[in-house]
Coordinates of C-alpha atoms in Angstrom, one line a residue:
Chain A
M1 CA -26.5 6.5 22.1
G2 CA -24.8 3.3 21.2
A3 CA -21.6 4.2 23.1
T4 CA -20.3 0.7 23.2
G5 CA -20.5 0.0 19.4
A6 CA -17.8 0.4 16.8
V7 CA -19.1 3.9 15.7
G8 CA -20.0 5.0 19.2
R9 CA -16.6 4.2 20.6
E10 CA -15.0 6.1 17.7
I11 CA -17.3 9.2 18.3
I12 CA -16.0 9.3 21.9
E13 CA -12.4 9.4 20.6
V14 CA -13.1 12.0 17.9
L15 CA -14.9 14.3 20.3
H16 CA -11.8 14.3 22.6
D17 CA -9.3 14.4 19.7
R18 CA -10.9 17.4 18.1
N19 CA -11.4 19.2 21.5
F20 CA -15.1 19.4 21.1
P21 CA -16.4 22.0 23.6
M22 CA -18.3 19.7 26.0
E23 CA -19.6 20.7 29.4
S24 CA -20.1 17.0 30.1
L25 CA -20.0 13.8 28.0
R26 CA -22.7 11.2 28.9
L27 CA -22.7 7.7 27.4
F28 CA -25.8 5.7 26.7
A29 CA -26.3 2.1 25.4
S30 CA -28.6 -0.8 25.6
E31 CA -30.0 -1.9 29.0
R32 CA -27.4 -4.8 28.9
S33 CA -24.5 -2.4 29.0
A34 CA -26.1 0.1 31.4
G35 CA -24.2 0.5 34.7
K36 CA -20.9 -0.6 33.4
T37 CA -18.1 2.0 33.6
I38 CA -15.7 2.4 30.7
E39 CA -12.5 4.2 30.3
T40 CA -12.5 7.0 27.7
P41 CA -10.0 9.8 26.8
S42 CA -12.4 12.1 28.6
G43 CA -12.2 10.0 31.8
A44 CA -14.1 7.0 33.2
I45 CA -17.8 7.2 32.4
T46 CA -20.7 5.0 33.5
I47 CA -23.0 3.8 30.7
E48 CA -26.7 4.8 31.1
N49 CA -29.7 3.1 29.6
A50 CA -30.5 4.7 26.3
D51 CA -34.1 3.8 26.5
S52 CA -34.7 6.0 29.5
A53 CA -32.6 9.0 28.5
D54 CA -34.0 12.4 29.6
Y55 CA -33.3 14.5 26.5
S56 CA -34.1 17.8 28.2
E57 CA -30.7 17.4 29.9
L58 CA -28.9 17.0 26.7
D59 CA -27.8 19.5 24.0
I60 CA -26.7 17.1 21.2
A61 CA -27.2 13.4 21.0
F62 CA -25.3 11.1 18.6
F63 CA -27.6 8.2 17.6
A64 CA -25.5 5.1 16.7
I65 CA -27.7 2.1 17.8
S66 CA -29.9 1.1 14.8
G67 CA -32.4 2.4 12.4
G68 CA -35.3 1.1 14.3
W69 CA -34.1 2.6 17.5
S70 CA -33.5 5.9 15.9
K71 CA -37.0 5.9 14.4
A72 CA -38.5 5.2 17.9
N73 CA -36.5 7.8 19.8
A74 CA -35.7 10.8 17.5
K75 CA -38.9 12.7 18.0
K76 CA -38.7 12.3 21.8
A77 CA -35.2 13.9 21.7
T78 CA -36.0 16.8 19.3
D79 CA -39.3 17.6 21.1
A80 CA -37.2 18.1 24.2
G81 CA -35.0 20.6 22.4
C82 CA -32.0 18.2 21.8
Y83 CA -30.2 18.1 18.5
V84 CA -30.0 14.6 17.1
V85 CA -27.2 13.6 14.7
D86 CA -28.4 10.2 13.5
N87 CA -25.9 7.7 12.1
S88 CA -28.6 5.2 10.8
S89 CA -30.4 5.2 7.5
A90 CA -33.8 5.8 9.2
F91 CA -34.2 9.4 8.1
R92 CA -31.7 9.8 5.3
Y93 CA -34.3 9.7 2.5
D94 CA -36.9 11.8 4.4
D95 CA -37.3 15.1 2.5
E96 CA -37.8 16.9 5.8
V97 CA -34.5 15.7 7.3
P98 CA -31.2 17.2 6.1
L99 CA -28.5 14.7 5.1
V100 CA -25.2 16.4 5.6
V101 CA -21.5 16.2 4.7
P102 CA -20.2 19.3 6.5
E103 CA -17.6 20.1 3.7
I104 CA -20.5 20.2 1.2
N105 CA -23.9 21.2 2.5
T106 CA -24.0 22.6 6.0
D107 CA -26.6 25.1 4.5
A108 CA -29.1 22.2 4.4
I109 CA -29.3 22.0 8.2
G110 CA -31.5 25.2 8.4
D111 CA -33.4 25.1 11.7
S112 CA -33.7 21.3 11.8
K113 CA -33.1 19.6 15.1
L114 CA -32.6 16.3 13.4
I115 CA -29.7 15.8 11.0
A116 CA -28.9 12.5 9.2
N117 CA -25.3 11.3 8.8
P118 CA -24.7 9.7 5.4
N119 CA -23.7 6.1 4.6
C120 CA -20.0 5.6 4.8
T121 CA -19.5 4.7 1.2
T122 CA -21.4 7.9 0.1
A123 CA -19.5 10.2 2.5
I124 CA -16.1 9.0 1.3
A125 CA -16.8 9.5 -2.4
A126 CA -18.8 12.7 -1.8
I127 CA -15.8 14.8 -0.9
P128 CA -13.8 14.5 -4.2
L129 CA -17.0 14.2 -6.3
Y130 CA -18.6 17.4 -5.0
N131 CA -15.6 19.5 -5.8
L132 CA -15.3 18.0 -9.3
H133 CA -19.0 18.6 -9.8
R134 CA -18.9 22.2 -8.8
E135 CA -16.0 22.9 -11.2
Y136 CA -16.7 20.6 -14.1
G137 CA -20.3 19.3 -13.8
L138 CA -20.7 15.6 -13.3
K139 CA -22.7 13.9 -16.1
K140 CA -22.0 10.3 -15.2
V141 CA -20.6 8.6 -12.1
I142 CA -19.7 4.9 -12.0
I143 CA -18.3 3.4 -8.8
S144 CA -17.0 0.0 -7.7
T145 CA -16.2 -0.4 -4.0
Y146 CA -13.7 -2.4 -1.9
Q147 CA -15.4 -2.4 1.5
A148 CA -13.8 -3.4 4.8
T149 CA -15.4 -5.9 7.3
S150 CA -15.7 -3.2 10.0
G151 CA -18.5 -1.8 7.8
A152 CA -20.5 -4.5 9.6
G153 CA -19.3 -3.3 13.0
A154 CA -16.8 -4.8 15.4
A155 CA -18.3 -8.2 14.8
G156 CA -17.4 -8.0 11.2
M157 CA -13.7 -7.5 12.0
S158 CA -13.8 -10.3 14.6
E159 CA -15.3 -12.7 12.0
L160 CA -12.6 -11.9 9.5
T161 CA -9.9 -12.5 12.1
E162 CA -11.4 -15.8 13.3
E163 CA -12.1 -17.1 9.9
T164 CA -8.6 -16.2 8.7
M165 CA -7.0 -18.1 11.6
N166 CA -9.2 -21.1 11.0
Y167 CA -8.4 -21.0 7.3
L168 CA -4.6 -20.9 7.9
D169 CA -4.9 -23.7 10.5
G170 CA -6.8 -25.8 8.0
K171 CA -9.9 -25.7 10.1
E172 CA -13.4 -25.2 8.9
V173 CA -14.3 -21.6 8.2
K174 CA -17.8 -20.7 9.5
N175 CA -19.6 -17.4 8.8
K176 CA -22.3 -15.6 10.9
V177 CA -22.1 -11.9 10.2
F178 CA -21.6 -12.1 6.5
A179 CA -23.6 -14.2 4.0
H180 CA -20.5 -16.3 3.2
P181 CA -17.0 -16.7 4.6
I182 CA -15.1 -13.5 3.9
A183 CA -11.5 -14.7 4.7
F184 CA -9.6 -14.7 1.4
N185 CA -12.9 -14.2 -0.4
T186 CA -14.9 -11.3 -1.9
I187 CA -18.7 -11.0 -1.6
P188 CA -20.5 -8.7 -4.1
H189 CA -23.4 -8.3 -1.7
I190 CA -23.8 -5.7 1.1
D191 CA -27.2 -5.1 2.7
S192 CA -30.4 -6.4 1.2
F193 CA -31.3 -6.7 -2.5
Q194 CA -33.8 -4.2 -3.9
D195 CA -36.4 -4.6 -6.6
N196 CA -34.0 -3.4 -9.3
D197 CA -31.4 -6.1 -8.2
Y198 CA -29.0 -3.5 -6.8
T199 CA -28.3 -3.9 -3.1
R200 CA -29.5 -1.3 -0.6
E201 CA -25.9 -0.4 0.0
E202 CA -25.5 0.4 -3.7
M203 CA -28.7 2.4 -3.8
K204 CA -27.7 4.3 -0.7
V205 CA -24.8 5.8 -2.7
V206 CA -27.2 6.7 -5.5
W207 CA -30.0 8.2 -3.3
E208 CA -27.7 9.9 -0.9
T209 CA -25.3 11.5 -3.4
R210 CA -28.2 12.9 -5.3
K211 CA -29.7 14.4 -2.1
I212 CA -26.5 15.8 -0.7
F213 CA -25.6 17.4 -4.1
S214 CA -29.2 18.6 -4.6
E215 CA -29.1 16.8 -8.0
P216 CA -32.1 14.5 -7.9
D217 CA -31.5 13.1 -11.4
M218 CA -27.7 12.6 -11.3
A219 CA -26.7 9.6 -13.4
I220 CA -24.8 7.4 -10.9
S221 CA -24.4 3.7 -10.3
C222 CA -22.5 1.6 -7.9
T223 CA -21.3 -2.0 -7.3
C224 CA -20.5 -2.7 -3.6
V225 CA -18.2 -5.5 -2.7
R226 CA -17.0 -6.7 0.7
I227 CA -13.3 -7.7 0.8
P228 CA -11.2 -9.2 3.5
T229 CA -9.8 -5.9 5.0
M230 CA -10.3 -4.6 8.5
R231 CA -10.9 -0.8 8.1
V232 CA -11.2 1.6 5.2
H233 CA -13.4 1.5 2.2
G234 CA -11.7 1.8 -1.3
E235 CA -13.7 3.1 -4.3
S236 CA -12.7 2.9 -8.0
I237 CA -14.5 5.9 -9.6
V238 CA -15.0 6.9 -13.2
I239 CA -16.7 10.2 -14.1
E240 CA -17.9 11.9 -17.3
T241 CA -17.9 15.7 -16.9
E242 CA -19.8 18.6 -18.7
K243 CA -16.6 20.6 -19.1
A244 CA -13.3 19.2 -20.4
I245 CA -11.1 18.1 -17.5
S246 CA -7.4 17.4 -17.3
P247 CA -5.8 15.1 -14.6
E248 CA -3.4 18.0 -13.8
D249 CA -6.2 20.4 -13.1
A250 CA -8.1 17.8 -11.1
K251 CA -5.1 17.0 -9.0
K252 CA -4.6 20.7 -8.2
L253 CA -8.3 21.1 -7.3
L254 CA -8.5 18.0 -5.1
G255 CA -5.1 18.7 -3.5
E256 CA -6.5 22.0 -2.3
T257 CA -9.8 20.5 -1.1
E258 CA -10.5 20.4 2.7
G259 CA -10.9 16.8 3.8
I260 CA -8.7 15.3 1.1
D261 CA -5.2 13.9 1.3
L262 CA -3.9 13.7 -2.2
K263 CA -1.9 10.5 -2.6
D264 CA -0.9 10.6 -6.2
D265 CA 2.8 10.0 -6.8
I266 CA 2.9 6.9 -8.8
E267 CA 6.7 7.1 -9.5
N268 CA 7.2 6.5 -5.8
N269 CA 4.3 3.9 -5.5
V270 CA 2.2 6.4 -3.6
Y271 CA -1.6 6.0 -4.0
P272 CA -4.6 5.5 -1.6
M273 CA -4.6 2.3 0.4
P274 CA -6.3 1.0 3.6
L275 CA -2.8 0.6 5.1
T276 CA -2.2 4.4 5.0
A277 CA -5.8 5.6 5.3
T278 CA -6.6 3.7 8.5
K279 CA -7.5 6.1 11.4
K280 CA -7.0 9.1 9.2
Y281 CA -9.6 11.9 9.0
D282 CA -8.9 12.9 5.5
V283 CA -10.0 10.8 2.5
E284 CA -7.0 9.6 0.4
V285 CA -7.4 10.3 -3.4
G286 CA -5.0 9.2 -6.1
R287 CA -4.5 7.3 -9.3
I288 CA -6.0 10.3 -11.0
R289 CA -5.9 9.9 -14.8
Q290 CA -7.8 10.8 -18.0
N291 CA -10.4 8.1 -18.5
L292 CA -10.0 6.2 -21.8
V293 CA -13.8 5.9 -22.4
F294 CA -14.9 9.5 -21.9
G295 CA -11.6 11.0 -23.2
D296 CA -11.0 14.7 -22.3
H297 CA -14.4 14.8 -20.5
G298 CA -13.6 11.9 -18.3
L299 CA -11.6 11.1 -15.2
E300 CA -10.7 7.9 -13.4
F301 CA -9.4 7.7 -9.8
F302 CA -9.2 5.7 -6.6
V303 CA -10.2 6.8 -3.1
C304 CA -9.7 5.3 0.3
G305 CA -11.4 6.5 3.4
D306 CA -11.7 5.3 7.0
Q307 CA -15.4 4.5 6.9
I308 CA -15.6 4.5 10.7
L309 CA -14.2 8.1 10.7
K310 CA -15.2 10.1 7.6
G311 CA -17.9 7.5 6.9
A312 CA -19.5 7.8 10.4
A313 CA -17.9 9.2 13.6
L314 CA -15.9 12.0 12.2
N315 CA -18.7 13.2 9.9
A316 CA -21.2 13.1 12.9
V317 CA -18.8 15.2 15.1
Q318 CA -18.2 17.6 12.2
I319 CA -22.0 18.1 12.0
A320 CA -22.1 18.8 15.7
E321 CA -19.2 21.3 15.4
K322 CA -21.3 23.2 12.8
L323 CA -24.3 23.1 15.2
Chain B
M1 CA 8.7 -24.7 -20.4
G2 CA 8.4 -23.4 -16.8
A3 CA 6.9 -26.7 -15.5
T4 CA 7.7 -25.9 -11.9
G5 CA 6.0 -22.5 -11.8
A6 CA 2.4 -21.8 -10.8
V7 CA 1.1 -21.8 -14.3
G8 CA 3.3 -24.6 -15.5
R9 CA 2.1 -26.9 -12.7
E10 CA -1.5 -26.1 -13.5
I11 CA -1.0 -26.8 -17.3
I12 CA 0.2 -30.3 -16.3
E13 CA -3.0 -30.8 -14.3
V14 CA -5.3 -29.5 -17.0
L15 CA -3.7 -31.6 -19.7
H16 CA -4.3 -34.7 -17.6
D17 CA -7.8 -33.6 -16.5
R18 CA -9.0 -32.9 -20.0
N19 CA -7.4 -36.1 -21.4
F20 CA -5.3 -34.2 -23.9
P21 CA -4.0 -36.8 -26.5
M22 CA -0.3 -36.9 -25.6
E23 CA 2.2 -39.4 -26.9
S24 CA 4.6 -38.1 -24.3
L25 CA 4.7 -35.3 -21.8
R26 CA 8.1 -33.7 -21.3
L27 CA 8.7 -31.0 -18.6
F28 CA 11.3 -28.3 -19.0
A29 CA 12.4 -25.6 -16.5
S30 CA 15.4 -23.5 -15.6
E31 CA 18.8 -25.2 -15.2
R32 CA 18.3 -25.0 -11.4
S33 CA 15.4 -27.4 -11.6
A34 CA 16.8 -29.7 -14.3
G35 CA 17.4 -33.3 -13.2
K36 CA 14.8 -33.2 -10.5
T37 CA 11.9 -35.7 -10.8
I38 CA 8.4 -34.6 -10.0
E39 CA 5.2 -36.5 -9.5
T40 CA 2.4 -35.6 -11.9
P41 CA -1.0 -37.1 -12.6
S42 CA 0.7 -38.4 -15.8
G43 CA 3.4 -40.2 -13.8
A44 CA 6.8 -39.2 -12.4
I45 CA 8.7 -37.1 -14.9
T46 CA 12.3 -35.8 -14.8
I47 CA 12.7 -32.1 -15.5
E48 CA 14.9 -31.1 -18.4
N49 CA 16.8 -27.9 -19.0
A50 CA 14.6 -25.5 -21.0
D51 CA 17.5 -23.7 -22.5
S52 CA 18.7 -26.8 -24.3
A53 CA 15.4 -28.2 -25.6
D54 CA 15.5 -29.8 -29.0
Y55 CA 12.2 -28.5 -30.5
S56 CA 12.4 -30.8 -33.5
E57 CA 11.3 -33.6 -31.0
L58 CA 8.3 -31.6 -29.8
D59 CA 4.8 -31.0 -31.3
I60 CA 3.5 -28.3 -29.0
A61 CA 5.4 -26.3 -26.4
F62 CA 3.7 -24.3 -23.7
F63 CA 5.9 -21.4 -22.7
A64 CA 5.4 -20.2 -19.1
I65 CA 8.8 -18.9 -17.9
S66 CA 9.0 -15.2 -18.7
G67 CA 8.5 -12.7 -21.5
G68 CA 12.3 -12.3 -22.0
W69 CA 12.7 -16.1 -22.2
S70 CA 9.8 -16.4 -24.7
K71 CA 11.3 -13.7 -26.9
A72 CA 14.7 -15.5 -26.9
N73 CA 13.3 -18.9 -27.6
A74 CA 10.1 -18.8 -29.7
K75 CA 11.7 -18.5 -33.1
K76 CA 14.0 -21.4 -32.4
A77 CA 10.9 -23.5 -31.6
T78 CA 8.7 -22.5 -34.5
D79 CA 11.6 -22.8 -37.0
A80 CA 11.9 -26.4 -35.8
G81 CA 8.2 -27.0 -36.6
C82 CA 7.0 -26.9 -33.0
Y83 CA 3.8 -25.0 -32.1
V84 CA 4.3 -22.5 -29.3
V85 CA 1.5 -21.4 -27.0
D86 CA 3.1 -18.5 -25.1
N87 CA 1.7 -17.4 -21.8
S88 CA 3.8 -14.3 -21.5
S89 CA 3.0 -10.8 -22.9
A90 CA 6.1 -10.9 -25.2
F91 CA 4.1 -11.4 -28.5
R92 CA 0.5 -10.4 -27.5
Y93 CA 0.7 -6.9 -29.2
D94 CA 2.6 -8.2 -32.3
D95 CA 0.3 -7.9 -35.3
E96 CA 1.8 -11.0 -36.8
V97 CA 1.0 -13.2 -33.7
P98 CA -2.6 -14.3 -33.0
L99 CA -3.9 -13.6 -29.5
V100 CA -6.5 -16.2 -28.8
V101 CA -9.4 -17.0 -26.5
P102 CA -10.6 -20.3 -28.0
E103 CA -14.3 -19.6 -27.4
I104 CA -14.0 -16.4 -29.4
N105 CA -11.3 -16.2 -32.1
T106 CA -9.8 -19.6 -33.0
D107 CA -10.0 -18.3 -36.6
A108 CA -7.2 -15.9 -35.9
I109 CA -4.7 -18.8 -35.6
G110 CA -4.6 -19.3 -39.3
D111 CA -1.3 -21.1 -40.1
S112 CA 0.7 -19.3 -37.3
K113 CA 3.0 -21.6 -35.3
L114 CA 3.2 -19.1 -32.5
I115 CA 0.0 -18.3 -30.5
A116 CA -0.2 -15.8 -27.6
N117 CA -2.3 -16.5 -24.5
P118 CA -4.0 -13.4 -23.2
N119 CA -3.5 -11.8 -19.8
C120 CA -5.6 -13.4 -17.1
T121 CA -7.8 -10.3 -16.4
T122 CA -8.5 -10.0 -20.2
A123 CA -9.4 -13.7 -20.7
I124 CA -11.9 -13.8 -17.8
A125 CA -13.8 -10.7 -18.9
A126 CA -13.6 -11.6 -22.6
I127 CA -16.0 -14.6 -22.4
P128 CA -19.1 -12.7 -21.2
L129 CA -18.1 -9.5 -23.0
Y130 CA -17.7 -11.1 -26.4
N131 CA -21.1 -12.7 -26.4
L132 CA -22.7 -9.4 -25.3
H133 CA -20.8 -7.6 -28.0
R134 CA -21.9 -10.0 -30.8
E135 CA -25.6 -9.6 -29.8
Y136 CA -25.9 -6.0 -28.6
G137 CA -22.7 -4.2 -29.7
L138 CA -20.5 -2.8 -27.0
K139 CA -20.1 1.0 -27.1
K140 CA -18.4 1.4 -23.7
V141 CA -16.8 -0.9 -21.2
I142 CA -15.7 0.1 -17.7
I143 CA -13.9 -2.4 -15.5
S144 CA -12.7 -2.5 -11.9
T145 CA -10.8 -5.6 -10.8
Y146 CA -10.4 -7.5 -7.6
Q147 CA -7.2 -9.5 -8.2
A148 CA -5.8 -12.4 -6.3
T149 CA -2.2 -12.6 -5.0
S150 CA -1.5 -15.7 -7.2
G151 CA -1.6 -13.4 -10.1
A152 CA 2.0 -12.8 -9.0
G153 CA 2.7 -16.6 -9.0
A154 CA 3.1 -19.0 -6.1
A155 CA 5.4 -16.4 -4.4
G156 CA 2.4 -14.0 -4.2
M157 CA 0.3 -16.5 -2.3
S158 CA 3.1 -17.3 0.1
E159 CA 3.6 -13.6 0.8
L160 CA 0.0 -13.2 1.6
T161 CA 0.0 -16.2 3.9
E162 CA 3.2 -15.2 5.7
E163 CA 2.1 -11.5 6.1
T164 CA -1.3 -12.5 7.4
M165 CA 0.2 -14.8 10.1
N166 CA 2.6 -12.0 11.1
Y167 CA -0.2 -9.5 11.2
L168 CA -2.4 -11.7 13.4
D169 CA 0.6 -12.4 15.7
G170 CA 1.3 -8.7 16.1
K171 CA 4.6 -9.1 14.3
E172 CA 6.0 -6.8 11.6
V173 CA 4.6 -7.3 8.2
K174 CA 7.3 -7.2 5.5
N175 CA 6.7 -7.2 1.7
K176 CA 8.9 -8.4 -1.1
V177 CA 6.7 -9.6 -4.0
F178 CA 4.2 -6.7 -3.9
A179 CA 5.0 -2.9 -3.6
H180 CA 3.4 -2.8 -0.2
P181 CA 2.1 -5.3 2.4
I182 CA -1.0 -7.0 0.9
A183 CA -2.4 -8.6 4.1
F184 CA -5.7 -6.8 5.0
N185 CA -4.8 -4.2 2.5
T186 CA -5.7 -3.3 -1.2
I187 CA -3.1 -2.1 -3.7
P188 CA -4.4 -0.2 -6.7
H189 CA -1.2 -1.0 -8.7
I190 CA -0.4 -4.1 -10.7
D191 CA 2.6 -4.2 -13.1
S192 CA 4.4 -1.0 -14.1
F193 CA 3.0 2.5 -14.7
Q194 CA 2.6 3.7 -18.3
D195 CA 2.9 7.2 -19.8
N196 CA -0.8 7.7 -19.5
D197 CA -0.7 6.9 -15.8
Y198 CA -2.6 3.6 -16.3
T199 CA -0.7 0.5 -15.2
R200 CA 0.5 -2.0 -17.8
E201 CA -2.0 -4.5 -16.3
E202 CA -4.8 -2.1 -17.0
M203 CA -3.6 -1.4 -20.5
K204 CA -3.3 -5.1 -21.2
V205 CA -7.0 -5.4 -20.8
V206 CA -7.6 -2.5 -23.2
W207 CA -5.1 -3.6 -25.8
E208 CA -5.9 -7.3 -25.7
T209 CA -9.7 -7.0 -25.6
R210 CA -9.5 -4.8 -28.7
K211 CA -7.2 -7.3 -30.5
I212 CA -9.2 -10.4 -29.6
F213 CA -12.5 -8.8 -30.6
S214 CA -10.9 -7.2 -33.8
E215 CA -12.2 -3.8 -32.5
P216 CA -9.1 -1.6 -32.5
D217 CA -11.1 1.5 -31.3
M218 CA -13.3 -0.1 -28.6
A219 CA -13.9 2.4 -25.8
I220 CA -12.7 0.5 -22.7
S221 CA -11.0 1.4 -19.5
C222 CA -9.9 -0.5 -16.4
T223 CA -8.7 0.0 -12.9
C224 CA -6.7 -3.0 -11.6
V225 CA -6.5 -3.6 -7.8
R226 CA -4.7 -6.3 -5.9
I227 CA -6.7 -7.6 -2.9
P228 CA -5.8 -10.2 -0.2
T229 CA -7.3 -13.3 -1.8
M230 CA -5.4 -16.4 -2.9
R231 CA -6.9 -17.4 -6.3
V232 CA -9.6 -16.0 -8.7
H233 CA -9.9 -12.5 -10.1
G234 CA -13.1 -10.7 -9.6
E235 CA -14.2 -7.9 -12.0
S236 CA -17.0 -5.4 -11.7
I237 CA -18.1 -4.5 -15.2
V238 CA -20.4 -1.8 -16.6
I239 CA -21.2 -1.7 -20.3
E240 CA -23.1 0.6 -22.7
T241 CA -24.6 -1.2 -25.7
E242 CA -25.6 -0.1 -29.2
K243 CA -28.9 -2.1 -29.0
A244 CA -31.2 -1.9 -26.0
I245 CA -30.5 -4.8 -23.6
S246 CA -32.5 -6.3 -20.7
P247 CA -31.0 -8.2 -17.8
E248 CA -33.4 -11.1 -18.5
D249 CA -32.1 -11.4 -22.1
A250 CA -28.5 -11.0 -21.0
K251 CA -29.0 -13.8 -18.4
K252 CA -30.4 -16.1 -21.0
L253 CA -27.6 -15.4 -23.4
L254 CA -24.8 -15.7 -20.9
G255 CA -26.4 -18.8 -19.3
E256 CA -26.1 -20.5 -22.7
T257 CA -22.6 -19.4 -23.3
E258 CA -19.8 -22.0 -23.4
G259 CA -17.3 -21.3 -20.6
I260 CA -19.7 -19.4 -18.3
D261 CA -21.3 -20.7 -15.1
L262 CA -24.2 -18.3 -14.5
K263 CA -24.3 -17.6 -10.7
D264 CA -27.2 -15.2 -10.5
D265 CA -29.8 -16.1 -7.9
I266 CA -29.7 -13.2 -5.5
E267 CA -32.7 -14.5 -3.5
N268 CA -30.5 -17.4 -2.4
N269 CA -27.3 -15.3 -2.1
V270 CA -25.8 -16.9 -5.2
Y271 CA -23.3 -14.7 -7.1
P272 CA -19.7 -15.0 -8.3
M273 CA -17.1 -15.4 -5.5
P274 CA -13.5 -16.6 -5.3
L275 CA -14.8 -19.2 -2.8
T276 CA -16.9 -20.9 -5.5
A277 CA -14.9 -20.0 -8.6
T278 CA -11.5 -21.5 -7.3
K279 CA -10.2 -24.3 -9.5
K280 CA -13.2 -24.1 -11.8
Y281 CA -12.8 -24.0 -15.6
D282 CA -15.9 -21.8 -16.2
V283 CA -16.0 -18.1 -15.4
E284 CA -18.8 -17.3 -12.9
V285 CA -21.1 -14.4 -14.0
G286 CA -23.8 -12.8 -11.9
R287 CA -25.2 -9.7 -10.3
I288 CA -26.6 -8.9 -13.8
R289 CA -28.7 -5.8 -13.7
Q290 CA -29.8 -2.8 -15.8
N291 CA -27.1 -0.2 -15.3
L292 CA -28.5 3.0 -13.8
V293 CA -26.3 5.4 -15.8
F294 CA -26.8 4.0 -19.3
G295 CA -30.4 2.9 -18.7
D296 CA -31.9 0.4 -21.1
H297 CA -28.7 0.5 -23.2
G298 CA -26.6 -0.4 -20.1
L299 CA -25.8 -3.5 -18.1
E300 CA -23.8 -4.0 -14.8
F301 CA -22.4 -7.3 -13.6
F302 CA -19.8 -9.1 -11.7
V303 CA -17.5 -11.9 -12.8
C304 CA -15.1 -14.3 -11.0
G305 CA -12.6 -16.5 -12.8
D306 CA -9.7 -18.7 -11.7
Q307 CA -7.0 -16.7 -13.3
I308 CA -4.5 -19.6 -13.2
L309 CA -7.0 -21.7 -15.2
K310 CA -9.1 -19.6 -17.6
G311 CA -6.6 -16.8 -17.2
A312 CA -3.7 -19.0 -18.1
A313 CA -3.3 -22.8 -18.0
L314 CA -6.8 -23.7 -19.2
N315 CA -6.8 -21.2 -22.0
A316 CA -3.4 -22.4 -23.2
V317 CA -4.5 -26.1 -23.2
Q318 CA -7.8 -25.1 -25.0
I319 CA -5.6 -23.4 -27.7
A320 CA -3.6 -26.6 -28.0
E321 CA -6.8 -28.6 -28.3
K322 CA -7.8 -26.4 -31.3
L323 CA -4.3 -27.0 -32.9

């Protein structure tokens, strides 16, 4: 559902790439797109109208339209016996709905027919953080993000491209998708502001990490910043741990963690970057060092993850694989 | 000295703009540039060879060539009775040489003829941090930066422009100034790596903030990241304070601080950005909120400062004004 959007299109690719055992793949989108035929790695498929889907014919539905649409349609699907993997934030904070990063908490699925996919920024940080938490106990987590324009969908990337061309041509730079021009700029504002003056994007990281880790009181904060990149969110992360931690041990642990590509060879200028993490399933982790503020109970590192993949499409397909 | 470089050119502008009381302005650069005449707001001036300057004819010299050049020439200048404001890192960590942000520690100058100008990233964060430190006592400071390409001089900006055009034209993107292509990328690596796996740029913030604040043991850490912007460094800052602190009181304090432009009106999407901080003397501070990790003893905020101005040329001229 939402097969023509940035995440929908990526789900189609990932299903094919990972050889997901499909009897048939059906694509749904808004009425506007219904009837059009699109080429996919699984063959040419005609888009159907998502509003009139008969869920009794479907085993698993990926929802990637909008929160409102998910809210209006999820029950219809699950009542018909169809699993729903929802990419929106509609159900993420619902105690009845599991919020799942497959490397971490598949157990949480239980017999729920509806499973929520976390926010991209959460999913990318969760992989390294969870393993550090299990071994060393996280006391404090402080995150600052470097988020790509595709976090706002395909329109975000187009806006960056267009604005950049206009800027370089000396023409006026107009914005529509973002609150301000993003070309050669940074915007410390993603999603709406909350009562505590954090943005919703920042609070998503807080709420979702606590839920996925089953640590409702975890001390965690986040500043989310949009920067002029196309794909891949970067995150600068500082942690304080219960047990003493050394960068060497952390590198060993994270290097052996499923879903992580350790990129930590500073002598050869190897560290996580959008350039290398783009279209990669694994999250890149590097610049691992002993944090100067928390000393031998602190670690500082940088991660880069393709937020359309691990932050959305890949995580959704991984959930379906577990189902 | 270094009149044709990015910082040198800006010093010329700032001297004129701030009506600095000059009997004469003389411009020096490398032998290659000597003899050329350039237009300045203070008239057309012929460049002289910096290596053969007679410092007995000069009252104040701004050094903006390189650390090596400063080391080789500073004593010659001060011995001749000329003040030197050095923009390089050559003397910043020398106990005998004052490192000055004029809003903070003019007292440190004493009768020294040689004064060091801090690193851009340090200078930008120092203004808000110092005032918070004086009122609330800083216990911990955690910084992640969003640094513009002009931090690497005019060549850095040219490289970003050229790479961006090539990227958008589908051509190969080659890098020379930075360790990797910077167009639509982020590079968590500025200056050389140190033994503790922090970069020198990150440690400059640690060393220099401690020195300027006269707090040799201050708990402070930093992750420095190059992003594809032209001018202005952004910094995401989290602090823990000795005394309880409220965002309201912090906004009042910072709003009244010399050198700060408070940009904190989230209802109207007003916060610090390179777009608005470019070519501005004041450092923009905003997104001020109670940090979720340190609670009522913690604050989180975002700053943007033109690193060629407050981070270099402006700070140097402000030091000269004090002299």
